[in-house]
mmCIF file of C-alpha atoms in Angstrom:
data_model
loop_
_atom_site.group_PDB
_atom_site.id
_atom_site.type_symbol
_atom_site.label_atom_id
_atom_site.label_comp_id
_atom_site.label_asym_id
_atom_site.label_seq_id
_atom_site.Cartn_x
_atom_site.Cartn_y
_atom_site.Cartn_z
ATOM 1 C CA MET A 1 -2.888 10.993 -33.324
ATOM 2 C CA LEU A 2 0.277 11.949 -31.365
ATOM 3 C CA PRO A 3 3.200 12.681 -32.809
ATOM 4 C CA CYS A 4 5.314 10.472 -31.273
ATOM 5 C CA THR A 5 3.982 7.606 -28.604
ATOM 6 C CA GLY A 6 6.585 9.019 -25.948
ATOM 7 C CA ARG A 7 3.565 11.657 -25.515
ATOM 8 C CA ILE A 8 1.497 8.899 -24.142
ATOM 9 C CA ASP A 9 0.700 8.396 -20.512
ATOM 10 C CA GLU A 10 -1.300 5.983 -18.597
ATOM 11 C CA SER A 11 -3.660 8.873 -18.109
ATOM 12 C CA LEU A 12 -4.402 8.999 -21.740
ATOM 13 C CA LEU A 13 -5.008 5.257 -21.995
ATOM 14 C CA LEU A 14 -7.181 4.580 -19.411
ATOM 15 C CA LYS A 15 -9.733 7.802 -20.235
ATOM 16 C CA ALA A 16 -10.087 5.937 -23.611
ATOM 17 C CA PHE A 17 -11.560 3.325 -21.397
ATOM 18 C CA GLU A 18 -13.472 5.806 -19.817
ATOM 19 C CA ASN A 19 -14.774 7.025 -22.522
ATOM 20 C CA GLY A 20 -16.025 4.180 -23.792
ATOM 21 C CA ALA A 21 -13.378 2.212 -25.531
ATOM 22 C CA ASP A 22 -13.957 -1.636 -25.611
ATOM 23 C CA GLY A 23 -9.983 -1.811 -26.531
ATOM 24 C CA VAL A 24 -7.398 0.467 -27.196
ATOM 25 C CA MET A 25 -4.126 -0.341 -29.910
ATOM 26 C CA VAL A 26 -1.291 1.918 -29.423
ATOM 27 C CA VAL A 27 1.040 2.413 -32.635
ATOM 28 C CA GLY A 28 4.564 3.549 -32.490
ATOM 29 C CA CYS A 29 7.560 3.661 -34.699
ATOM 30 C CA LEU A 30 9.657 0.412 -34.644
ATOM 31 C CA GLU A 31 12.054 0.246 -31.577
ATOM 32 C CA GLY A 32 15.247 1.639 -32.464
ATOM 33 C CA ASP A 33 13.928 3.484 -35.039
ATOM 34 C CA CYS A 34 12.459 6.124 -32.679
ATOM 35 C CA HIS A 35 13.000 9.944 -34.286
ATOM 36 C CA TYR A 36 13.102 11.206 -30.267
ATOM 37 C CA VAL A 37 15.403 8.038 -29.318
ATOM 38 C CA ASN A 38 13.135 6.520 -26.747
ATOM 39 C CA GLY A 39 9.620 7.180 -27.141
ATOM 40 C CA ASN A 40 8.508 4.161 -28.260
ATOM 41 C CA ILE A 41 10.393 2.324 -25.746
ATOM 42 C CA ARG A 42 9.068 4.401 -22.835
ATOM 43 C CA ALA A 43 5.127 4.228 -24.404
ATOM 44 C CA ARG A 44 5.837 0.394 -24.100
ATOM 45 C CA ALA A 45 6.502 0.884 -20.761
ATOM 46 C CA ARG A 46 3.643 2.821 -20.301
ATOM 47 C CA VAL A 47 1.466 0.055 -21.811
ATOM 48 C CA GLU A 48 2.614 -2.647 -19.931
ATOM 49 C CA ARG A 49 1.612 -0.684 -17.047
ATOM 50 C CA VAL A 50 -1.764 0.050 -17.829
ATOM 51 C CA TYR A 51 -1.912 -3.687 -19.035
ATOM 52 C CA GLN A 52 -1.450 -4.660 -15.745
ATOM 53 C CA ILE A 53 -3.893 -1.865 -14.296
ATOM 54 C CA LEU A 54 -6.516 -3.672 -16.482
ATOM 55 C CA GLU A 55 -5.635 -7.223 -14.776
ATOM 56 C CA GLN A 56 -5.819 -5.802 -11.304
ATOM 57 C CA ILE A 57 -9.342 -4.027 -11.708
ATOM 58 C CA GLU A 58 -10.735 -7.224 -14.215
ATOM 59 C CA ILE A 59 -11.541 -4.920 -16.976
ATOM 60 C CA GLY A 60 -9.257 -7.545 -19.236
ATOM 61 C CA PRO A 61 -5.709 -6.823 -19.688
ATOM 62 C CA ASP A 62 -5.580 -8.155 -23.154
ATOM 63 C CA ARG A 63 -7.517 -5.126 -24.536
ATOM 64 C CA VAL A 64 -4.517 -2.954 -24.593
ATOM 65 C CA ARG A 65 -1.776 -3.686 -26.968
ATOM 66 C CA MET A 66 1.185 -1.708 -28.619
ATOM 67 C CA TYR A 67 2.404 -2.688 -31.864
ATOM 68 C CA ASN A 68 5.197 -1.386 -33.860
ATOM 69 C CA LEU A 69 5.318 -0.430 -37.085
ATOM 70 C CA SER A 70 7.371 2.426 -39.807
ATOM 71 C CA ALA A 71 5.295 5.203 -41.063
ATOM 72 C CA GLY A 72 5.590 3.925 -45.018
ATOM 73 C CA GLU A 73 3.866 0.385 -43.720
ATOM 74 C CA GLY A 74 -0.030 0.944 -44.665
ATOM 75 C CA ALA A 75 -0.310 -2.467 -45.163
ATOM 76 C CA LYS A 76 0.969 -4.055 -42.300
ATOM 77 C CA PHE A 77 -0.555 -1.246 -40.479
ATOM 78 C CA ALA A 78 -3.863 -2.372 -41.648
ATOM 79 C CA ALA A 79 -3.660 -6.055 -40.763
ATOM 80 C CA PHE A 80 -2.361 -5.237 -37.322
ATOM 81 C CA ALA A 81 -5.540 -3.274 -36.954
ATOM 82 C CA ASN A 82 -7.576 -6.142 -38.287
ATOM 83 C CA GLU A 83 -6.045 -8.221 -36.009
ATOM 84 C CA PHE A 84 -6.437 -6.556 -32.689
ATOM 85 C CA VAL A 85 -10.490 -5.728 -33.944
ATOM 86 C CA GLU A 86 -10.024 -9.616 -33.610
ATOM 87 C CA ILE A 87 -9.108 -9.547 -30.639
ATOM 88 C CA ILE A 88 -11.084 -7.142 -29.150
ATOM 89 C CA SER A 89 -14.586 -8.685 -31.046
ATOM 90 C CA THR A 90 -13.452 -11.864 -29.397
ATOM 91 C CA ILE A 91 -12.914 -10.831 -26.055
ATOM 92 C CA GLY A 92 -16.489 -8.803 -26.236
ATOM 93 C CA GLN A 93 -17.772 -5.786 -24.748
ATOM 94 C CA SER A 94 -15.743 -4.123 -22.030
ATOM 95 C CA PRO A 95 -16.897 -4.864 -18.245
ATOM 96 C CA ILE A 96 -17.370 -0.858 -18.667
ATOM 97 C CA ASN A 97 -19.699 -1.005 -21.551
ATOM 98 C CA LYS A 98 -21.839 -4.287 -20.167
ATOM 99 C CA ALA A 99 -22.500 -1.824 -17.199
ATOM 100 C CA ARG A 100 -23.713 1.007 -19.071
ATOM 101 C CA SER A 101 -25.724 -0.678 -21.305
ATOM 102 C CA GLY A 102 -27.297 -2.725 -18.552
ATOM 103 C CA ASN A 103 -26.381 -5.839 -19.394
ATOM 104 C CA SER A 104 -23.881 -7.222 -17.318
ATOM 105 C CA GLN A 105 -24.880 -10.282 -15.498
ATOM 106 C CA PRO A 106 -26.377 -10.228 -12.643
ATOM 107 C CA VAL A 107 -24.437 -11.656 -9.499
ATOM 108 C CA GLN A 108 -25.287 -15.473 -8.858
ATOM 109 C CA GLU A 109 -26.637 -17.346 -5.625
ATOM 110 C CA VAL A 110 -24.226 -19.786 -4.717
ATOM 111 C CA GLU A 111 -26.529 -22.754 -2.671
ATOM 112 C CA SER A 112 -24.400 -23.005 0.546
ATOM 113 C CA MET S 1 12.997 13.396 -0.244
ATOM 114 C CA ILE S 2 10.110 11.422 1.031
ATOM 115 C CA THR S 3 9.773 8.349 -0.398
ATOM 116 C CA GLY S 4 6.505 6.278 -1.253
ATOM 117 C CA THR S 5 4.999 3.290 -3.001
ATOM 118 C CA PRO S 6 1.442 2.816 -4.294
ATOM 119 C CA LYS S 7 -1.281 0.760 -2.020
ATOM 120 C CA PRO S 8 -2.642 -2.257 -3.752
ATOM 121 C CA ILE S 9 -5.117 -1.321 -6.117
ATOM 122 C CA GLU S 10 -7.460 -3.951 -4.210
ATOM 123 C CA GLU S 11 -6.720 -2.006 -1.111
ATOM 124 C CA LEU S 12 -8.112 0.918 -1.877
ATOM 125 C CA LEU S 13 -11.215 -0.381 -3.175
ATOM 126 C CA GLU S 14 -12.062 -1.929 -0.137
ATOM 127 C CA MET S 15 -11.109 1.376 1.971
ATOM 128 C CA LEU S 16 -13.408 3.319 -0.509
ATOM 129 C CA GLU S 17 -16.476 0.954 -0.431
ATOM 130 C CA PRO S 18 -18.396 2.996 1.680
ATOM 131 C CA TYR S 19 -18.040 6.017 -0.591
ATOM 132 C CA GLU S 20 -19.294 7.276 -3.970
ATOM 133 C CA ASN S 21 -17.968 10.946 -3.894
ATOM 134 C CA ILE S 22 -14.415 11.594 -2.883
ATOM 135 C CA ILE S 23 -11.272 13.667 -3.383
ATOM 136 C CA VAL S 24 -8.264 12.378 -4.730
ATOM 137 C CA ALA S 25 -5.627 14.593 -3.589
ATOM 138 C CA GLY S 26 -1.841 14.734 -4.852
ATOM 139 C CA CYS S 27 0.891 16.635 -3.272
ATOM 140 C CA PHE S 28 3.449 18.574 -5.804
ATOM 141 C CA GLY S 29 6.263 18.425 -3.231
ATOM 142 C CA CYS S 30 8.639 14.843 -2.594
ATOM 143 C CA VAL S 31 5.671 12.625 -3.769
ATOM 144 C CA THR S 32 5.642 13.961 -7.380
ATOM 145 C CA VAL S 33 9.172 13.340 -7.506
ATOM 146 C CA CYS S 34 8.879 9.911 -6.781
ATOM 147 C CA ARG S 35 6.463 9.563 -8.940
ATOM 148 C CA VAL S 36 3.975 8.133 -6.488
ATOM 149 C CA GLY S 37 1.352 10.952 -5.299
ATOM 150 C CA GLY S 38 1.848 14.008 -7.888
ATOM 151 C CA ASP S 39 -0.492 15.353 -11.059
ATOM 152 C CA LYS S 40 -0.076 12.537 -12.672
ATOM 153 C CA GLU S 41 -0.822 9.749 -10.307
ATOM 154 C CA VAL S 42 -3.821 11.473 -9.362
ATOM 155 C CA GLN S 43 -5.446 11.190 -12.935
ATOM 156 C CA VAL S 44 -4.098 7.667 -13.224
ATOM 157 C CA LEU S 45 -5.210 6.480 -9.716
ATOM 158 C CA SER S 46 -8.911 8.538 -10.478
ATOM 159 C CA SER S 47 -9.221 6.601 -13.841
ATOM 160 C CA THR S 48 -8.102 3.364 -12.697
ATOM 161 C CA LEU S 49 -10.554 3.573 -9.568
ATOM 162 C CA ARG S 50 -13.425 5.219 -11.194
ATOM 163 C CA LEU S 51 -13.160 2.103 -13.918
ATOM 164 C CA ALA S 52 -12.918 -0.247 -11.327
ATOM 165 C CA ARG S 53 -15.948 0.643 -9.555
ATOM 166 C CA GLU S 54 -18.369 0.918 -12.761
ATOM 167 C CA ALA S 55 -16.787 -2.506 -13.835
ATOM 168 C CA LYS S 56 -18.821 -3.502 -10.881
ATOM 169 C CA GLY S 57 -21.822 -1.463 -11.622
ATOM 170 C CA LYS S 58 -21.063 0.966 -9.193
ATOM 171 C CA ASN S 59 -19.979 4.496 -9.847
ATOM 172 C CA LEU S 60 -17.540 6.598 -7.695
ATOM 173 C CA GLN S 61 -17.219 10.399 -8.344
ATOM 174 C CA ILE S 62 -13.885 11.959 -7.694
ATOM 175 C CA ARG S 63 -12.640 15.035 -7.560
ATOM 176 C CA GLU S 64 -9.049 15.208 -8.594
ATOM 177 C CA VAL S 65 -6.471 17.852 -7.211
ATOM 178 C CA CYS S 66 -2.933 18.397 -6.263
ATOM 179 C CA LEU S 67 -1.833 20.861 -4.213
ATOM 180 C CA GLU S 68 1.468 22.348 -3.748
ATOM 181 C CA ARG S 69 2.426 20.806 -0.714
ATOM 182 C CA GLN S 70 0.397 19.049 1.712
ATOM 183 C CA CYS S 71 2.647 19.387 4.742
ATOM 184 C CA ASP S 72 2.150 23.319 4.934
ATOM 185 C CA PRO S 73 -1.719 24.964 6.164
ATOM 186 C CA GLU S 74 -1.887 27.589 3.533
ATOM 187 C CA TYR S 75 -2.070 24.761 0.554
ATOM 188 C CA LEU S 76 -4.538 22.877 2.459
ATOM 189 C CA GLU S 77 -7.158 25.652 3.311
ATOM 190 C CA LEU S 78 -6.947 25.722 -0.521
ATOM 191 C CA MET S 79 -9.784 22.556 0.040
ATOM 192 C CA ARG S 80 -11.773 23.807 2.689
ATOM 193 C CA PRO S 81 -14.556 26.053 0.144
ATOM 194 C CA TYR S 82 -15.386 22.552 -1.186
ATOM 195 C CA LEU S 83 -14.191 19.295 1.270
ATOM 196 C CA GLU S 84 -17.918 19.600 2.297
ATOM 197 C CA GLU S 85 -19.569 18.271 -0.830
ATOM 198 C CA TYR S 86 -17.244 15.265 -0.625
ATOM 199 C CA GLN S 87 -17.672 12.160 1.752
ATOM 200 C CA ALA S 88 -13.766 11.701 2.076
ATOM 201 C CA VAL S 89 -10.554 12.832 0.961
ATOM 202 C CA LEU S 90 -7.807 10.063 -0.545
ATOM 203 C CA SER S 91 -4.459 11.474 -0.381
ATOM 204 C CA ILE S 92 -1.411 10.205 -2.399
ATOM 205 C CA ALA S 93 0.875 12.416 -0.252
ATOM 206 C CA CYS S 94 3.318 11.185 2.122
ATOM 207 C CA GLY S 95 1.822 10.156 5.587
ATOM 208 C CA ALA S 96 2.488 13.836 7.284
ATOM 209 C CA GLY S 97 0.441 15.124 4.438
ATOM 210 C CA ILE S 98 -2.092 13.277 5.587
ATOM 211 C CA GLN S 99 -2.050 13.370 8.565
ATOM 212 C CA PHE S 100 -2.049 17.033 8.360
ATOM 213 C CA LEU S 101 -5.218 17.000 6.161
ATOM 214 C CA ALA S 102 -6.445 14.895 8.663
ATOM 215 C CA GLU S 103 -6.018 17.471 11.224
ATOM 216 C CA LYS S 104 -7.253 20.233 9.234
ATOM 217 C CA PHE S 105 -10.515 19.060 8.395
ATOM 218 C CA SER S 106 -11.728 16.947 11.262
ATOM 219 C CA LYS S 107 -14.991 15.943 10.317
ATOM 220 C CA THR S 108 -14.255 14.554 6.675
ATOM 221 C CA PRO S 109 -12.251 11.159 6.556
ATOM 222 C CA ILE S 110 -8.628 11.248 5.339
ATOM 223 C CA LEU S 111 -7.733 7.963 3.385
ATOM 224 C CA PRO S 112 -3.719 7.167 2.473
ATOM 225 C CA GLY S 113 -3.224 6.235 -0.558
ATOM 226 C CA ILE S 114 0.176 5.336 -0.517
ATOM 227 C CA ASN S 115 2.482 3.411 1.984
ATOM 228 C CA THR S 116 5.304 5.796 2.815
ATOM 229 C CA GLY S 117 8.728 5.027 2.528
ATOM 230 C CA PHE S 118 11.772 6.854 3.497
ATOM 231 C CA LEU S 119 13.935 9.948 3.644
ATOM 232 C CA GLY S 120 16.112 9.167 0.343
ATOM 233 C CA VAL S 121 17.732 9.982 -3.102
ATOM 234 C CA THR S 122 17.554 8.890 -6.775
ATOM 235 C CA GLU S 123 19.578 6.445 -7.298
ATOM 236 C CA ARG S 124 18.066 6.733 -10.758
ATOM 237 C CA GLN S 125 14.934 7.016 -12.653
ATOM 238 C CA GLY S 126 12.486 4.925 -10.881
ATOM 239 C CA GLU S 127 15.393 3.237 -8.299
ATOM 240 C CA TRP S 128 15.241 5.215 -4.737
ATOM 241 C CA THR S 129 17.454 4.351 -1.662
ATOM 242 C CA GLU S 130 17.407 5.270 1.909
ATOM 243 C CA ARG S 131 20.054 7.985 3.125
ATOM 244 C CA CYS S 132 18.625 9.469 6.826
ATOM 245 C CA GLN S 133 16.809 8.351 9.354
ATOM 246 C CA GLY S 134 16.207 11.754 11.237
ATOM 247 C CA CYS S 135 18.337 10.866 13.899
ATOM 248 C CA GLY S 136 18.154 14.642 14.961
ATOM 249 C CA ASP S 137 22.516 14.558 15.689
ATOM 250 C CA CYS S 138 23.981 14.235 12.814
ATOM 251 C CA VAL S 139 27.502 12.637 12.454
ATOM 252 C CA LEU S 140 28.593 12.908 8.856
ATOM 253 C CA HIS S 141 31.305 14.808 9.599
ATOM 254 C CA LEU S 142 32.908 12.166 11.054
ATOM 255 C CA THR S 143 32.316 9.866 8.907
ATOM 256 C CA GLY S 144 32.923 10.480 5.498
ATOM 257 C CA GLY S 145 29.298 11.786 4.752
ATOM 258 C CA ILE S 146 28.078 8.169 4.978
ATOM 259 C CA CYS S 147 25.478 7.697 7.960
ATOM 260 C CA PRO S 148 26.119 4.483 10.212
ATOM 261 C CA VAL S 149 22.471 5.039 11.374
ATOM 262 C CA THR S 150 20.962 4.682 8.068
ATOM 263 C CA ARG S 151 23.219 2.461 6.118
ATOM 264 C CA CYS S 152 24.241 0.108 9.305
ATOM 265 C CA ALA S 153 21.365 -2.305 9.473
ATOM 266 C CA LYS S 154 22.278 -2.008 13.523
ATOM 267 C CA SER S 155 23.005 1.727 13.340
ATOM 268 C CA ILE S 156 25.985 0.320 15.527
ATOM 269 C CA PHE S 157 28.635 3.329 16.030
ATOM 270 C CA HIS S 158 31.767 1.676 16.234
ATOM 271 C CA GLY S 159 31.291 -1.074 13.546
ATOM 272 C CA PRO S 160 31.919 -3.131 11.312
ATOM 273 C CA CYS S 161 30.105 -5.830 13.009
ATOM 274 C CA GLY S 162 31.199 -9.746 12.795
ATOM 275 C CA GLY S 163 28.122 -9.935 9.798
ATOM 276 C CA SER S 164 30.433 -7.934 7.271
ATOM 277 C CA VAL S 165 31.889 -10.001 4.998
ATOM 278 C CA GLU S 166 33.584 -9.012 1.759
ATOM 279 C CA GLY S 167 31.756 -4.937 1.770
ATOM 280 C CA LYS S 168 28.381 -6.678 2.138
ATOM 281 C CA CYS S 169 26.100 -6.901 5.135
ATOM 282 C CA GLU S 170 24.847 -10.308 6.803
ATOM 283 C CA ILE S 171 21.097 -9.184 5.960
ATOM 284 C CA SER S 172 21.569 -9.315 2.291
ATOM 285 C CA LYS S 173 23.888 -10.095 -0.721
ATOM 286 C CA ASP S 174 22.711 -6.750 -2.102
ATOM 287 C CA VAL S 175 23.115 -4.192 0.841
ATOM 288 C CA LYS S 176 26.622 -3.163 1.561
ATOM 289 C CA CYS S 177 27.923 -3.115 5.089
ATOM 290 C CA GLY S 178 27.876 0.811 6.009
ATOM 291 C CA TRP S 179 30.984 1.182 8.301
ATOM 292 C CA GLN S 180 32.778 -0.445 5.329
ATOM 293 C CA LEU S 181 31.864 1.864 3.070
ATOM 294 C CA ILE S 182 32.054 4.909 5.714
ATOM 295 C CA ILE S 183 36.267 3.002 6.114
ATOM 296 C CA ASP S 184 36.810 3.266 2.496
ATOM 297 C CA ARG S 185 36.081 7.060 2.167
ATOM 298 C CA LEU S 186 37.606 7.781 5.321
ATOM 299 C CA LYS S 187 40.525 5.977 3.608
ATOM 300 C CA SER S 188 40.251 8.231 0.024
ATOM 301 C CA LEU S 189 39.385 11.043 2.086
ATOM 302 C CA ASP S 190 42.661 10.470 4.521
ATOM 303 C CA GLN S 191 40.602 11.388 7.489
ATOM 304 C CA MET S 192 40.992 7.469 9.160
ATOM 305 C CA GLU S 193 42.223 9.272 12.131
ATOM 306 C CA ASN S 194 38.093 10.198 12.233
ATOM 307 C CA TYR S 195 37.367 6.386 12.672
ATOM 308 C CA GLY S 196 39.951 6.153 15.652
ATOM 309 C CA LYS S 197 37.496 8.651 17.199
ATOM 310 C CA ILE S 198 35.205 7.076 19.858
ATOM 311 C CA LYS S 199 31.793 8.414 20.235
ATOM 312 C CA PRO S 200 31.094 7.049 23.860
ATOM 313 C CA TYR S 201 27.344 7.728 23.909
ATOM 314 C CA LYS S 202 24.651 8.891 21.648
ATOM 315 C CA GLY S 203 21.900 10.397 22.508
ATOM 316 C CA TRP S 204 18.493 8.718 20.917
ATOM 317 C CA ASP S 205 16.356 10.795 22.633
ATOM 318 C CA SER S 206 16.822 13.669 19.555
ATOM 319 C CA SER S 207 15.808 10.604 17.617
ATOM 320 C CA ARG S 208 12.114 8.879 18.201
ATOM 321 C CA ASP S 209 13.205 7.519 21.259
ATOM 322 C CA GLY S 210 12.029 10.965 22.952
ATOM 323 C CA GLY S 211 8.769 10.844 20.898
ATOM 324 C CA PRO S 212 7.225 12.240 18.610
ATOM 325 C CA ARG S 213 9.284 15.877 17.763
ATOM 326 C CA ARG S 214 8.921 19.476 16.846
ATOM 327 C CA ILE S 215 11.348 21.949 15.732
ATOM 328 C CA LEU S 216 10.699 25.655 17.481
ATOM 329 C CA ARG S 217 12.250 28.396 15.503
ATOM 330 C CA GLU S 218 11.674 31.482 17.766
ATOM 331 C CA ASP S 219 13.246 33.896 15.573
ATOM 332 C CA MET S 220 10.886 33.250 12.737
ATOM 333 C CA ILE S 221 7.661 33.311 14.486
#
C-alpha cells in the first residue's frame, strides 16, 4: 500500500506483472480531492501509459485499470475489486503465467 | 540538452531477437532530463522487454545500469568488468553515448534504444523544442538571441522570406517564422540597426559541412 498513488510509476506496475499478477488495479482518491494536489492525476497518466505498453506487447491492456474513490467508501471499494476480479477472470491468465506454467498454446502451422 | 524519443518496442524486440542476455544502459545526463534514457526509463524498458519476450515463451536476462554519462570514458569504464558476461548492450543514451560505447567496447554489439533528436529546451513537462544546430559560428548577439539557423526552416540569414505569413512559416501554421521572431525581438530591444547589418557570408565549414568536428583545448590537455 502506498500513501499516495502519485508514488506509482510505470515500472512498479510492470514489476507486478513480472511477479505473476494477471491484473493490477490502482485505487486512488477522487480526482480533484488529492491531498498532494495532483498525485492521482499523475497516477492515471502512468496507468494509461502502462495500458499502452501492455497493448503493444500483447499482454492485454485491460489487465491494468485505475479506480477512484474516497477512503470512506468501503462498499464501493469492494464493488470495484469484485468488478476487476470479474474482468480478469473473464480475460484469463496473462500470457506470462501461461508461458511459465507451460500452458501456452503451440503455434499453429498454417497450410500454404 | 540533447533530446530523444523512444524507439518503438516492436523495433527493439526485433533488434534483440538474437540475444538472451543483455545490458540495458541508461545515462543520467540529458536523456534523464527529457525522460527517455534515465534510470526510470531503464527500469520500464527492461520490464517491458522481459514481459514481451516471456509472453512469447523466450527468456531475456537483463542487467539494468545507468551511467553518470555515456559520453565520458571514465564512466564507460565502469561497465568493463562485467561487459563480457553479456551478449549485447541496448543503450538508451543519445547517439553520441551509443557510439562512444561502441568505440570503447568493440567486441560487444551496442544497440540504440532511442532515436536521438535535437539540441533543445524544455517548454514544459513533456514538451521540448529545438534551439541550436551547433553550427559553430554563433550570431545570436546580432539576432536578438534567436537563432536563424535553427528557427528559420531554410536557415537563411536575411529573412523573412516570401513564405512568412502573419508571423508563421510556410511549412506549417504551427511553426513561427524565425525571422519574424528576430525582428520583433530586435524592435523590443531597440536594436533594429542589427537587422540592417548584412552578413555577407556564413562559413558553414564550422558546421557539419566541414565533416565530423573536433574541439581541441590544449590548455586542458
